[in-house]
Short mmCIF file of C-alpha atoms in Angstrom, two decimals:
data_model
loop_
_atom_site.label_atom_id
_atom_site.label_comp_id
_atom_site.label_asym_id
_atom_site.label_seq_id
_atom_site.Cartn_x
_atom_site.Cartn_y
_atom_site.Cartn_z
CA UNK C 1 13.26 9.13 -29.71
CA UNK C 2 12.68 12.49 -29.62
CA UNK C 3 9.93 11.97 -27.34
CA UNK C 4 11.86 10.08 -24.80
CA UNK C 5 14.50 12.30 -24.96
CA UNK C 6 12.22 15.43 -24.38
CA UNK C 7 10.87 13.40 -21.41
CA UNK C 8 13.88 12.79 -19.90
CA UNK C 9 14.54 16.35 -19.94
CA UNK C 10 11.32 17.61 -18.85
CA UNK C 11 11.58 15.35 -15.75
CA UNK C 12 15.17 15.12 -14.78
CA UNK C 13 15.09 15.94 -11.57
CA UNK C 14 12.59 13.40 -10.93
CA UNK C 15 14.07 10.71 -12.29
CA UNK C 16 17.54 11.16 -10.59
CA UNK C 17 15.43 10.66 -7.27
CA UNK C 18 13.12 7.80 -8.24
CA UNK C 19 14.85 6.18 -11.66
CA UNK C 20 12.95 6.07 -15.13
CA UNK C 21 10.66 2.99 -13.58
CA UNK C 22 9.74 5.40 -10.75
CA UNK C 23 8.80 7.49 -13.78
CA UNK C 24 7.15 5.41 -15.82
CA UNK C 25 4.53 4.70 -12.97
CA UNK C 26 3.98 8.06 -12.26
CA UNK C 27 3.29 8.57 -15.91
CA UNK C 28 0.69 5.51 -15.72
CA UNK C 29 -1.20 7.03 -13.04
CA UNK C 30 -4.73 8.36 -12.81
CA UNK C 31 -5.39 10.91 -10.22
CA UNK C 32 -8.53 12.22 -8.70
CA UNK C 33 -8.91 15.07 -6.83
CA UNK C 34 -12.23 15.72 -4.28
CA UNK C 35 -12.72 19.55 -3.83
CA UNK C 36 -10.28 22.38 -5.91
CA UNK C 37 -9.42 24.50 -2.77
CA UNK C 38 -5.93 25.62 -2.46
CA UNK C 39 -4.69 22.71 -0.20
CA UNK C 40 -6.10 20.28 -3.23
CA UNK C 41 -4.73 22.23 -6.10
CA UNK C 42 -1.41 22.66 -4.45
CA UNK C 43 -0.64 18.95 -4.13
CA UNK C 44 -1.88 18.26 -7.79
CA UNK C 45 0.02 21.11 -9.11
CA UNK C 46 2.88 19.00 -7.90
CA UNK C 47 2.05 15.89 -9.42
CA UNK C 48 0.98 17.45 -12.70
CA UNK C 49 4.46 18.93 -13.08
CA UNK C 50 5.79 15.25 -11.92
CA UNK C 51 4.31 13.99 -14.97
CA UNK C 52 1.07 11.95 -13.81
CA UNK C 53 -1.08 10.32 -16.80
CA UNK C 54 -4.24 12.24 -16.03
CA UNK C 55 -6.29 13.80 -13.17
CA UNK C 56 -10.14 14.59 -12.40
CA UNK C 57 -11.35 17.18 -10.47
CA UNK C 58 -14.45 16.58 -8.86
CA UNK C 59 -16.02 19.92 -7.24
CA UNK C 60 -19.79 21.19 -7.19
CA UNK C 61 -18.80 24.59 -5.97
CA UNK C 62 -18.23 27.96 -7.98
CA UNK C 63 -15.52 30.70 -7.91
CA UNK C 64 -16.23 32.88 -5.03
CA UNK C 65 -14.16 36.05 -4.43
CA UNK C 66 -12.70 34.25 -1.49
CA UNK C 67 -11.22 31.58 -3.56
CA UNK C 68 -9.34 34.26 -5.57
CA UNK C 69 -7.71 35.37 -2.13
CA UNK C 70 -6.14 31.86 -1.46
CA UNK C 71 -5.93 29.80 -5.06
CA UNK C 72 -3.33 30.86 -7.42
CA UNK C 73 -4.61 28.19 -9.74
CA UNK C 74 -7.97 29.80 -10.07
CA UNK C 75 -8.36 33.16 -12.10
CA UNK C 76 -10.44 36.55 -11.74
CA UNK C 77 -11.99 35.70 -15.15
CA UNK C 78 -13.64 32.34 -13.90
CA UNK C 79 -15.36 34.09 -10.89
CA UNK C 80 -18.74 32.51 -10.87
CA UNK C 81 -17.75 29.68 -13.20
CA UNK C 82 -17.34 25.91 -11.82
CA UNK C 83 -14.41 25.63 -9.70
CA UNK C 84 -13.46 22.00 -11.00
CA UNK C 85 -13.41 23.44 -14.46
CA UNK C 86 -11.41 26.68 -13.84
CA UNK C 87 -9.20 24.53 -11.87
CA UNK C 88 -8.60 22.30 -14.54
CA UNK C 89 -7.86 24.60 -17.37
CA UNK C 90 -5.10 26.33 -15.12
CA UNK C 91 -3.51 22.89 -14.09
CA UNK C 92 -3.52 21.44 -17.44
CA UNK C 93 -1.45 24.52 -18.64
CA UNK C 94 1.39 23.25 -16.40
CA UNK C 95 2.02 20.23 -18.34
CA UNK C 96 0.24 19.73 -21.82
CA UNK C 97 1.47 15.98 -21.59
CA UNK C 98 -0.92 15.55 -19.05
CA UNK C 99 -4.57 15.10 -19.58
CA UNK C 100 -7.48 16.87 -17.09
CA UNK C 101 -11.16 16.42 -16.85
CA UNK C 102 -13.49 17.78 -14.24
CA UNK C 103 -16.85 16.39 -12.51
CA UNK C 104 -19.07 19.43 -11.48
CA UNK C 105 -20.46 17.63 -8.63
CA UNK C 106 -20.08 17.71 -5.03
CA UNK C 107 -17.89 14.80 -3.92
CA UNK C 108 -20.58 13.65 -1.28
CA UNK C 109 -23.11 13.66 -4.00
CA UNK C 110 -20.81 11.44 -6.18
CA UNK C 111 -19.79 9.20 -3.23
CA UNK C 112 -23.43 8.52 -2.32
CA UNK C 113 -24.81 8.10 -6.29
CA UNK C 114 -21.78 6.70 -7.98
CA UNK C 115 -19.26 5.13 -5.65
CA UNK C 116 -18.02 2.88 -8.69
CA UNK C 117 -16.41 6.42 -10.45
CA UNK C 118 -13.64 6.10 -7.95
CA UNK C 119 -12.56 2.17 -9.36
CA UNK C 120 -10.31 3.34 -12.22
CA UNK C 121 -8.24 5.60 -10.20
CA UNK C 122 -4.55 5.15 -9.21
CA UNK C 123 -5.04 7.61 -6.13
CA UNK C 124 -7.66 9.68 -5.03
CA UNK C 125 -6.75 12.65 -3.30
CA UNK C 126 -9.77 13.59 -0.87
CA UNK C 127 -9.54 17.32 0.71
CA UNK C 128 -11.15 19.39 3.21
CA UNK C 129 -13.99 16.60 3.84
CA UNK C 130 -15.32 16.56 7.29
CA UNK C 131 -15.11 12.93 9.26
CA UNK C 132 -18.13 11.19 8.34
CA UNK C 133 -17.05 11.87 4.48
CA UNK C 134 -13.78 10.96 4.81
CA UNK C 135 -14.88 7.43 6.65
CA UNK C 136 -17.24 7.25 3.54
CA UNK C 137 -14.41 7.70 0.90
CA UNK C 138 -12.28 5.48 3.11
CA UNK C 139 -14.50 2.43 2.55
CA UNK C 140 -15.22 2.99 -1.15
CA UNK C 141 -11.51 3.39 -2.01
CA UNK C 142 -10.26 0.26 0.05
CA UNK C 143 -13.34 -1.83 -1.44
CA UNK C 144 -12.27 -0.98 -5.27
CA UNK C 145 -8.06 -1.40 -4.10
CA UNK C 146 -7.40 2.45 -4.90
CA UNK C 147 -4.92 4.41 -3.07
CA UNK C 148 -6.27 7.39 -0.68
CA UNK C 149 -4.56 10.31 0.56
CA UNK C 150 -6.90 12.64 2.98
CA UNK C 151 -5.75 16.43 3.31
CA UNK C 152 -6.86 19.44 5.60
CA UNK C 153 -5.74 22.51 5.88
CA UNK C 154 -7.54 24.08 9.03
CA UNK C 155 -6.42 27.66 10.11
CA UNK C 156 -2.81 27.32 11.04
CA UNK C 157 -2.97 23.29 10.90
CA UNK C 158 -2.58 20.60 8.32
CA UNK C 159 -3.24 17.10 7.99
CA UNK C 160 -2.02 14.72 5.77
CA UNK C 161 -3.48 10.95 6.08
CA UNK C 162 -2.72 8.23 3.55
CA UNK C 163 -5.41 5.33 3.69
CA UNK C 164 -3.78 2.03 1.96
CA UNK C 165 -4.93 -1.68 3.19
CA UNK C 166 -1.17 -2.45 2.02
CA UNK C 167 1.69 -0.64 0.64
CA UNK C 168 4.52 -3.21 -0.29
CA UNK C 169 7.82 -1.42 -0.66
CA UNK C 170 10.71 -2.75 -2.38
CA UNK C 171 12.77 0.38 -2.74
CA UNK C 172 12.45 2.02 0.77
CA UNK C 173 15.42 3.97 -0.24
CA UNK C 174 16.61 4.51 3.63
CA UNK C 175 18.71 7.34 4.52
CA UNK C 176 21.98 5.15 5.00
CA UNK C 177 23.07 1.86 3.90
CA UNK C 178 25.39 -0.78 5.05
CA UNK C 179 27.82 -2.58 2.79
CA UNK C 180 27.19 -6.16 2.20
CA UNK C 181 30.99 -7.38 1.03
CA UNK C 182 31.18 -10.85 3.14
CA UNK C 183 34.98 -9.87 4.11
CA UNK C 184 34.83 -12.19 7.14
CA UNK C 185 33.00 -14.92 5.35
CA UNK C 186 34.03 -14.60 1.71
CA UNK C 187 32.42 -17.43 -0.65
CA UNK C 188 35.02 -19.60 -2.68
CA UNK C 189 35.62 -16.98 -5.76
CA UNK C 190 36.24 -14.17 -3.36
CA UNK C 191 38.35 -16.32 -1.31
CA UNK C 192 40.34 -17.14 -4.03
CA UNK C 193 40.32 -13.67 -5.47
CA UNK C 194 42.07 -12.23 -2.32
CA UNK C 195 44.48 -15.18 -1.89
CA UNK C 196 45.93 -14.77 -5.61
CA UNK C 197 47.11 -11.25 -4.56
CA UNK C 198 50.84 -11.53 -3.66
CA UNK C 199 51.41 -8.58 -0.89
CA UNK C 200 55.18 -9.22 -0.44
CA UNK C 201 55.87 -9.61 -3.85
CA UNK C 202 53.88 -6.58 -5.40
CA UNK C 203 55.17 -3.74 -6.85
CA UNK C 204 54.80 -0.57 -5.00
CA UNK C 205 52.35 0.97 -6.86
CA UNK C 206 50.12 -2.28 -7.16
CA UNK C 207 50.85 -2.31 -3.37
CA UNK C 208 49.10 0.81 -2.98
CA UNK C 209 46.07 0.13 -5.18
CA UNK C 210 44.75 -2.90 -4.17
CA UNK C 211 41.25 -2.93 -2.94
CA UNK C 212 40.81 -2.51 0.77
CA UNK C 213 38.10 -5.39 0.55
CA UNK C 214 41.14 -7.75 -0.52
CA UNK C 215 43.60 -6.64 2.06
CA UNK C 216 40.51 -6.99 4.96
CA UNK C 217 39.95 -10.61 3.52
CA UNK C 218 43.64 -11.66 3.63
CA UNK C 219 43.90 -10.04 7.28
CA UNK C 220 40.86 -12.24 8.23
CA UNK C 221 42.33 -15.05 6.54
CA UNK C 222 45.32 -14.98 8.69
CA UNK C 223 43.57 -13.96 11.95
CA UNK C 224 41.39 -17.07 11.65
CA UNK C 225 44.39 -19.25 10.78
CA UNK C 226 46.24 -17.91 14.26
CA UNK C 227 42.76 -17.88 16.97
CA UNK C 228 41.12 -21.17 15.95
CA UNK C 229 38.79 -19.71 13.23
CA UNK C 230 37.77 -17.01 15.16
CA UNK C 231 37.30 -13.21 14.45
CA UNK C 232 38.16 -10.56 16.63
CA UNK C 233 36.00 -10.00 19.55
CA UNK C 234 37.18 -7.92 22.30
CA UNK C 235 38.91 -4.30 21.92
CA UNK C 236 41.95 -5.73 22.36
CA UNK C 237 41.87 -8.39 19.86
CA UNK C 238 39.91 -5.80 17.12
CA UNK C 239 42.88 -3.05 17.89
CA UNK C 240 45.55 -5.84 17.44
CA UNK C 241 43.67 -6.86 13.73
CA UNK C 242 44.37 -3.35 12.66
CA UNK C 243 47.46 -3.41 13.86
CA UNK C 244 48.26 -6.43 11.65
CA UNK C 245 46.87 -4.54 8.56
CA UNK C 246 49.10 -1.52 9.51
CA UNK C 247 52.39 -4.09 9.58
CA UNK C 248 51.62 -4.80 5.58
CA UNK C 249 52.30 -1.15 4.80
CA UNK C 250 55.59 -0.77 2.90
CA UNK C 251 58.31 1.29 4.90
CA UNK C 252 61.10 3.35 4.58
CA UNK C 253 63.54 3.79 7.20
CA UNK C 254 61.04 2.22 9.34
CA UNK C 255 58.62 4.76 8.59
CA UNK C 256 55.35 3.74 7.11
CA UNK C 257 54.42 4.93 3.34
CA UNK C 258 51.14 6.84 3.18
CA UNK C 259 49.05 4.08 1.27
CA UNK C 260 45.28 5.28 1.00
CA UNK C 261 44.25 1.72 0.66
CA UNK C 262 45.64 0.87 3.88
CA UNK C 263 43.98 3.60 5.72
CA UNK C 264 40.53 2.60 3.93
CA UNK C 265 41.00 -0.85 5.34
CA UNK C 266 41.70 0.46 8.92
CA UNK C 267 38.99 2.54 8.56
CA UNK C 268 36.53 -0.46 7.35
CA UNK C 269 37.91 -3.28 9.63
CA UNK C 270 34.64 -3.14 11.49
CA UNK C 271 32.86 -4.90 8.42
CA UNK C 272 34.84 -7.77 9.19
CA UNK C 273 33.38 -8.84 12.46
CA UNK C 274 30.55 -6.99 12.43
CA UNK C 275 28.45 -7.77 8.99
CA UNK C 276 24.92 -6.36 8.44
CA UNK C 277 22.00 -8.48 9.73
CA UNK C 278 18.46 -9.11 8.46
CA UNK C 279 16.58 -6.11 10.22
CA UNK C 280 13.69 -6.56 12.87
CA UNK C 281 11.32 -4.70 9.71
CA UNK C 282 12.25 -7.39 7.26
CA UNK C 283 12.03 -10.19 9.88
CA UNK C 284 8.57 -9.13 10.21
CA UNK C 285 7.71 -9.30 6.76
CA UNK C 286 9.52 -12.70 6.17
CA UNK C 287 7.52 -13.81 9.13
CA UNK C 288 3.86 -12.84 7.66
CA UNK C 289 1.10 -14.68 6.84
CA UNK C 290 0.74 -13.68 3.41
CA UNK C 291 4.17 -15.10 2.66
CA UNK C 292 3.38 -18.53 4.69
CA UNK C 293 -0.40 -18.77 2.65
CA UNK C 294 0.32 -18.04 -1.02
CA UNK C 295 -2.65 -18.34 -3.29
CA UNK C 296 -3.23 -17.64 -7.11
CA UNK C 297 -4.39 -14.01 -6.09
CA UNK C 298 -1.14 -13.46 -4.03
CA UNK C 299 0.94 -10.24 -5.30
CA UNK C 300 4.60 -11.24 -6.77
CA UNK C 301 5.91 -9.42 -3.82
CA UNK C 302 4.73 -11.92 -1.11
CA UNK C 303 5.87 -14.75 -3.50
CA UNK C 304 9.35 -13.23 -3.56
CA UNK C 305 9.40 -12.82 0.02
CA UNK C 306 8.28 -16.42 0.54
CA UNK C 307 11.29 -17.36 -1.86
CA UNK C 308 13.54 -14.97 -0.14
CA UNK C 309 12.48 -17.00 3.28
CA UNK C 310 13.34 -20.59 1.61
CA UNK C 311 16.62 -19.02 0.12
CA UNK C 312 17.84 -17.54 3.58
CA UNK C 313 17.01 -20.87 5.18
CA UNK C 314 18.73 -22.90 2.44
CA UNK C 315 21.44 -21.50 0.05
CA UNK C 316 22.00 -18.27 2.07
CA UNK C 317 22.90 -20.04 5.22
CA UNK C 318 21.26 -17.16 7.27
CA UNK C 319 22.18 -14.61 4.82
CA UNK C 320 20.39 -12.32 2.26
CA UNK C 321 21.15 -12.41 -1.54
CA UNK C 322 24.19 -10.55 -2.35
CA UNK C 323 23.07 -7.32 -3.43
CA UNK C 324 26.35 -7.17 -6.00
CA UNK C 325 27.52 -3.58 -5.69
CA UNK C 326 30.61 -2.32 -3.92
CA UNK C 327 31.78 1.12 -2.43
CA UNK C 328 34.42 3.20 -4.06
CA UNK C 329 37.89 1.77 -3.30
CA UNK C 330 41.43 3.38 -3.92
CA UNK C 331 42.31 0.68 -6.46
CA UNK C 332 43.57 0.20 -9.76
CA UNK C 333 40.70 0.02 -12.47
CA UNK C 334 41.82 -3.38 -13.34
CA UNK C 335 41.65 -4.53 -9.70
CA UNK C 336 38.51 -2.81 -8.82
CA UNK C 337 36.58 -4.00 -11.96
CA UNK C 338 37.86 -7.69 -11.12
CA UNK C 339 36.23 -7.17 -7.62
CA UNK C 340 33.32 -5.81 -9.00
CA UNK C 341 32.76 -8.94 -11.63
CA UNK C 342 32.94 -11.19 -8.78
CA UNK C 343 30.40 -9.69 -6.41
CA UNK C 344 28.06 -9.44 -9.45
CA UNK C 345 28.16 -12.96 -10.38
CA UNK C 346 27.31 -14.03 -7.04
CA UNK C 347 24.71 -11.56 -7.02
CA UNK C 348 23.82 -13.12 -10.07
CA UNK C 349 23.49 -16.53 -8.60
CA UNK C 350 21.68 -15.88 -5.67
CA UNK C 351 19.13 -14.04 -7.47
CA UNK C 352 18.71 -17.37 -10.02
CA UNK C 353 18.44 -19.23 -6.57
CA UNK C 354 15.54 -16.88 -5.41
CA UNK C 355 13.79 -17.02 -8.70
CA UNK C 356 13.84 -20.80 -8.70
CA UNK C 357 12.39 -21.16 -5.15
CA UNK C 358 9.75 -18.42 -6.77
CA UNK C 359 9.08 -20.31 -9.49
CA UNK C 360 8.25 -23.61 -7.66
CA UNK C 361 6.08 -21.45 -5.19
CA UNK C 362 4.24 -19.98 -8.03
CA UNK C 363 3.30 -23.40 -9.49
CA UNK C 364 2.08 -24.74 -5.95
CA UNK C 365 -0.08 -21.86 -5.69
CA UNK C 366 -1.65 -22.77 -9.52
CA UNK C 367 0.36 -19.83 -11.45
CA UNK C 368 2.35 -19.69 -14.47
CA UNK C 369 6.18 -19.74 -13.39
CA UNK C 370 7.07 -17.81 -16.23
CA UNK C 371 4.51 -15.00 -15.14
CA UNK C 372 7.55 -13.76 -13.02
CA UNK C 373 10.17 -11.84 -15.14
CA UNK C 374 13.50 -12.49 -14.11
CA UNK C 375 14.24 -8.42 -14.00
CA UNK C 376 11.57 -8.27 -11.00
CA UNK C 377 13.50 -10.90 -9.29
CA UNK C 378 16.69 -9.23 -9.71
CA UNK C 379 15.22 -5.92 -8.71
CA UNK C 380 13.54 -7.56 -5.60
CA UNK C 381 16.76 -9.23 -4.46
CA UNK C 382 18.99 -6.27 -4.82
CA UNK C 383 16.99 -4.31 -2.57
CA UNK C 384 15.84 -7.15 -0.42
CA UNK C 385 17.57 -6.23 2.88
CA UNK C 386 15.41 -2.89 3.05
CA UNK C 387 12.26 -4.32 2.32
CA UNK C 388 9.46 -2.54 3.90
CA UNK C 389 5.68 -2.76 4.71
CA UNK C 390 2.99 -0.29 5.72
CA UNK C 391 -0.55 -1.18 6.49
CA UNK C 392 -2.74 1.87 7.42
CA UNK C 393 -5.89 1.14 9.68
CA UNK C 394 -9.28 2.27 8.19
CA UNK C 395 -10.50 5.42 8.90
CA UNK C 396 -13.61 3.63 10.34
CA UNK C 397 -11.34 1.74 13.05
CA UNK C 398 -9.56 5.23 13.83
CA UNK C 399 -12.72 6.88 14.57
CA UNK C 400 -14.44 3.85 16.07
CA UNK C 401 -14.55 4.54 20.01
CA UNK C 402 -14.03 0.58 20.83
CA UNK C 403 -11.02 0.43 18.50
CA UNK C 404 -9.44 3.86 19.60
CA UNK C 405 -5.90 3.24 20.62
CA UNK C 406 -6.10 4.81 23.89
CA UNK C 407 -2.66 4.42 25.05
CA UNK C 408 -1.01 5.94 22.01
CA UNK C 409 -3.46 8.91 22.06
CA UNK C 410 -2.87 9.27 26.06
CA UNK C 411 0.89 9.33 25.53
CA UNK C 412 0.77 11.50 22.67
CA UNK C 413 -1.32 14.13 24.79
CA UNK C 414 1.08 13.52 27.72
CA UNK C 415 4.34 14.09 25.56
CA UNK C 416 6.27 17.25 26.00
CA UNK C 417 7.14 17.34 21.94
CA UNK C 418 3.84 16.06 21.05
CA UNK C 419 0.98 16.99 23.14
CA UNK C 420 0.36 20.33 21.06
CA UNK C 421 -0.03 18.38 17.78
CA UNK C 422 -1.93 15.24 19.19
CA UNK C 423 -4.40 18.11 21.14
CA UNK C 424 -4.82 19.58 17.70
CA UNK C 425 -5.62 15.99 15.89
CA UNK C 426 -8.31 15.93 18.69
CA UNK C 427 -9.86 19.34 18.00
CA UNK C 428 -10.08 18.70 14.10
CA UNK C 429 -12.20 15.75 15.06
CA UNK C 430 -14.02 17.76 17.68
CA UNK C 431 -14.52 20.65 14.91
CA UNK C 432 -16.06 17.82 12.48
CA UNK C 433 -18.23 16.59 15.28
CA UNK C 434 -19.23 20.33 16.04
CA UNK C 435 -19.98 20.92 12.38
CA UNK C 436 -22.28 17.49 12.35
CA UNK C 437 -24.40 19.39 15.27
CA UNK C 438 -24.56 22.87 14.28
CA UNK C 439 -24.07 22.75 10.66
CA UNK C 440 -21.51 25.39 10.80
CA UNK C 441 -17.70 25.27 12.15
CA UNK C 442 -16.82 26.83 15.54
CA UNK C 443 -16.25 30.65 15.30
CA UNK C 444 -17.98 31.00 12.09
CA UNK C 445 -19.74 34.23 13.54
CA UNK C 446 -17.73 36.55 15.43
CA UNK C 447 -20.33 37.40 17.88
CA UNK C 448 -20.18 33.57 19.15
CA UNK C 449 -16.66 33.03 19.21
CA UNK C 450 -16.51 32.70 23.01
CA UNK C 451 -19.44 30.29 23.18
CA UNK C 452 -18.30 28.17 20.35
CA UNK C 453 -15.08 27.62 22.04
CA UNK C 454 -16.93 26.22 25.25
CA UNK C 455 -18.92 24.18 22.99
CA UNK C 456 -15.77 22.81 20.85
CA UNK C 457 -13.92 21.92 23.88
CA UNK C 458 -17.11 20.07 25.31
CA UNK C 459 -16.89 18.28 22.21
CA UNK C 460 -13.06 17.56 22.43
CA UNK C 461 -13.78 16.35 26.03
CA UNK C 462 -16.44 14.04 24.82
CA UNK C 463 -14.30 12.40 22.08
CA UNK C 464 -11.55 11.84 24.76
CA UNK C 465 -13.67 10.34 27.30
CA UNK C 466 -15.06 7.91 24.81
CA UNK C 467 -11.44 6.50 24.51
CA UNK C 468 -11.04 6.49 28.29
CA UNK C 469 -9.33 9.72 28.55
CA UNK C 470 -9.77 12.62 31.12
CA UNK C 471 -10.31 15.98 29.35
CA UNK C 472 -9.68 18.17 32.04
CA UNK C 473 -6.95 20.12 33.17
CA UNK C 474 -5.22 20.84 29.78
CA UNK C 475 -2.86 18.93 27.70
CA UNK C 476 -0.43 18.01 30.44
CA UNK C 477 -3.45 16.15 32.08
CA UNK C 478 -4.02 14.33 28.71
CA UNK C 479 -6.64 17.12 27.52
CA UNK C 480 -6.36 20.00 24.94
CA UNK C 481 -5.52 23.47 26.16
CA UNK C 482 -7.82 26.42 26.41
CA UNK C 483 -5.37 28.36 23.80
CA UNK C 484 -5.37 25.75 21.25
CA UNK C 485 -9.54 25.60 21.31
CA UNK C 486 -9.21 29.42 21.06
CA UNK C 487 -7.26 29.07 17.98
CA UNK C 488 -9.19 26.42 16.43
CA UNK C 489 -12.45 29.07 16.91
CA UNK C 490 -10.51 32.02 15.67
CA UNK C 491 -9.67 30.65 12.36
CA UNK C 492 -13.31 29.53 11.57
CA UNK C 493 -12.09 26.55 9.63
CA UNK C 494 -10.28 28.83 7.37
CA UNK C 495 -8.10 27.54 4.41
CA UNK C 496 -4.95 29.52 4.56
CA UNK C 497 -2.87 29.47 1.37
CA UNK C 498 0.38 29.48 3.30
CA UNK C 499 -0.69 26.20 5.02
CA UNK C 500 -2.36 25.09 2.14
CA UNK C 501 1.07 24.69 0.35
CA UNK C 502 3.01 23.15 2.61
CA UNK C 503 0.00 20.81 3.18
CA UNK C 504 0.01 20.38 -0.78
CA UNK C 505 3.45 19.98 -0.77
CA UNK C 506 3.88 17.26 1.74
CA UNK C 507 0.95 15.62 0.55
CA UNK C 508 2.42 15.60 -2.97
CA UNK C 509 5.36 13.81 -1.58
CA UNK C 510 3.49 10.88 -0.21
CA UNK C 511 1.12 10.48 -3.39
CA UNK C 512 4.50 9.98 -4.98
CA UNK C 513 5.74 7.38 -2.60
CA UNK C 514 2.36 5.59 -2.84
CA UNK C 515 2.28 5.82 -6.85
CA UNK C 516 5.67 4.55 -7.42
CA UNK C 517 6.30 2.27 -4.41
CA UNK C 518 9.45 3.86 -3.48
CA UNK C 519 10.09 5.34 -0.02
CA UNK C 520 8.32 4.78 2.90
CA UNK C 521 5.11 6.78 3.36
CA UNK C 522 4.10 7.81 6.77
CA UNK C 523 1.94 5.49 8.86
CA UNK C 524 -0.99 7.31 10.29
CA UNK C 525 -1.98 11.06 10.39
CA UNK C 526 0.54 13.53 10.11
CA UNK C 527 -0.39 16.57 11.69
CA UNK C 528 1.45 20.17 10.79
CA UNK C 529 1.63 23.04 13.32
CA UNK C 530 2.20 26.25 11.71
CA UNK C 531 2.36 28.03 14.95
CA UNK C 532 5.36 25.87 16.13
CA UNK C 533 6.60 24.93 12.87
CA UNK C 534 6.58 21.18 13.89
CA UNK C 535 5.02 18.07 12.25
CA UNK C 536 3.98 14.63 14.20
CA UNK C 537 2.40 11.57 13.00
CA UNK C 538 0.14 9.44 14.76
CA UNK C 539 -1.03 5.83 14.45
CA UNK C 540 -3.82 6.10 16.87
#
């Protein structure tokens, strides 16, 4: 009990965001970091503080004076020592509950000699890898079903790129949610509850504390009776509906009393004629082939999606399972709790129907129907409206000229708000090609900066030409500007701590999304432009 209380206090701020179950997912996570530069250690630092289970640092370099100038997680007494070892020791000091280890070997060597090394990790964070090595680690992680997060800090630009074949998200936690109250189409128990309320005979105190949901249901029922079963449609009808609600307020000498529940009812009247619908994102998930063709290996997510679709078509009559929660309302405690119990009972009944479908589907797929916990079904139904699915292209596809999304790249390079960041994406890839050709990054020698700029731009134009895009004339014409080319050469692939800290913070957020299955990760490459203080996400 003491250990549990200590953890709840230590990780309190995180638990408030992703819940106890999200924290449990973090505490089970095994993370591998490739290269212990400032970008990687900044990202890993945030995960260690968040309470992951363990981490392993893979780095074959020694600590140099340059490292001490841009990496706060390396110490001066570790100069000339293993960078992986020194970083691991410093990171372990941040949270004694997290286990840490290191491998003193270059990531490239480890990838080539022991690719199975990565199979036991929950997440691999690969930092400062050139394109060819990034493609290699992506293929390894996909083979073993391991999530991958690629990071780069290159001068005044940053790069964050999740790579997961499929991220299934139940708790997407949208910025805004809609209330599913079924006010215009109540089920029998809710309808009976509203009908039981006697507005005319209620005492003044009770009259002013009737939940607005009940008022709207009664108003909708009366409106239907007087309008051939139809709800308000036109602006005039909706105004008349609100006037009907106002007419029920108590009055003194013809002046309506201020009753907050009626004010709430008028403000929420739109929920009667504009109920929430199934979003296009959810519709795409329901129609996905993974839900249509279940196998013994199908994750529970897809079994539940298939069950959800059956529920919508049958018991739900086009509607999703009820979430079961209701918003705050000006109401008496007794009235509010009574209403809340009605909604919860309906949500439980809907979840039970989905569960019955799911168990039949499991049996048909050759799996044990009892293998699906009821708690998981209820959790799924509660968040069903906001299910999301992210599928990232592999790095091999993204970098293959034959599979390049030329239209998206051309549009980004021509867009006023995205041109500079899209050009940085192109130049980062061009810099890797430069390195593969000359075994150094452009601008490594001050005396060759101008010459390297011409060579780098040539590499960028060649990359664009492979995608069928003209690279001449600057970003406005679909190419890259000379100013950005010069900046890429001026920085000489330097890893600045100020940029690394921002990239590491963004990466930690994306890592938590991947590990907890909550929130929606970026679906593509995120480019951070420190010169303009902007970010863009590209799915090329």
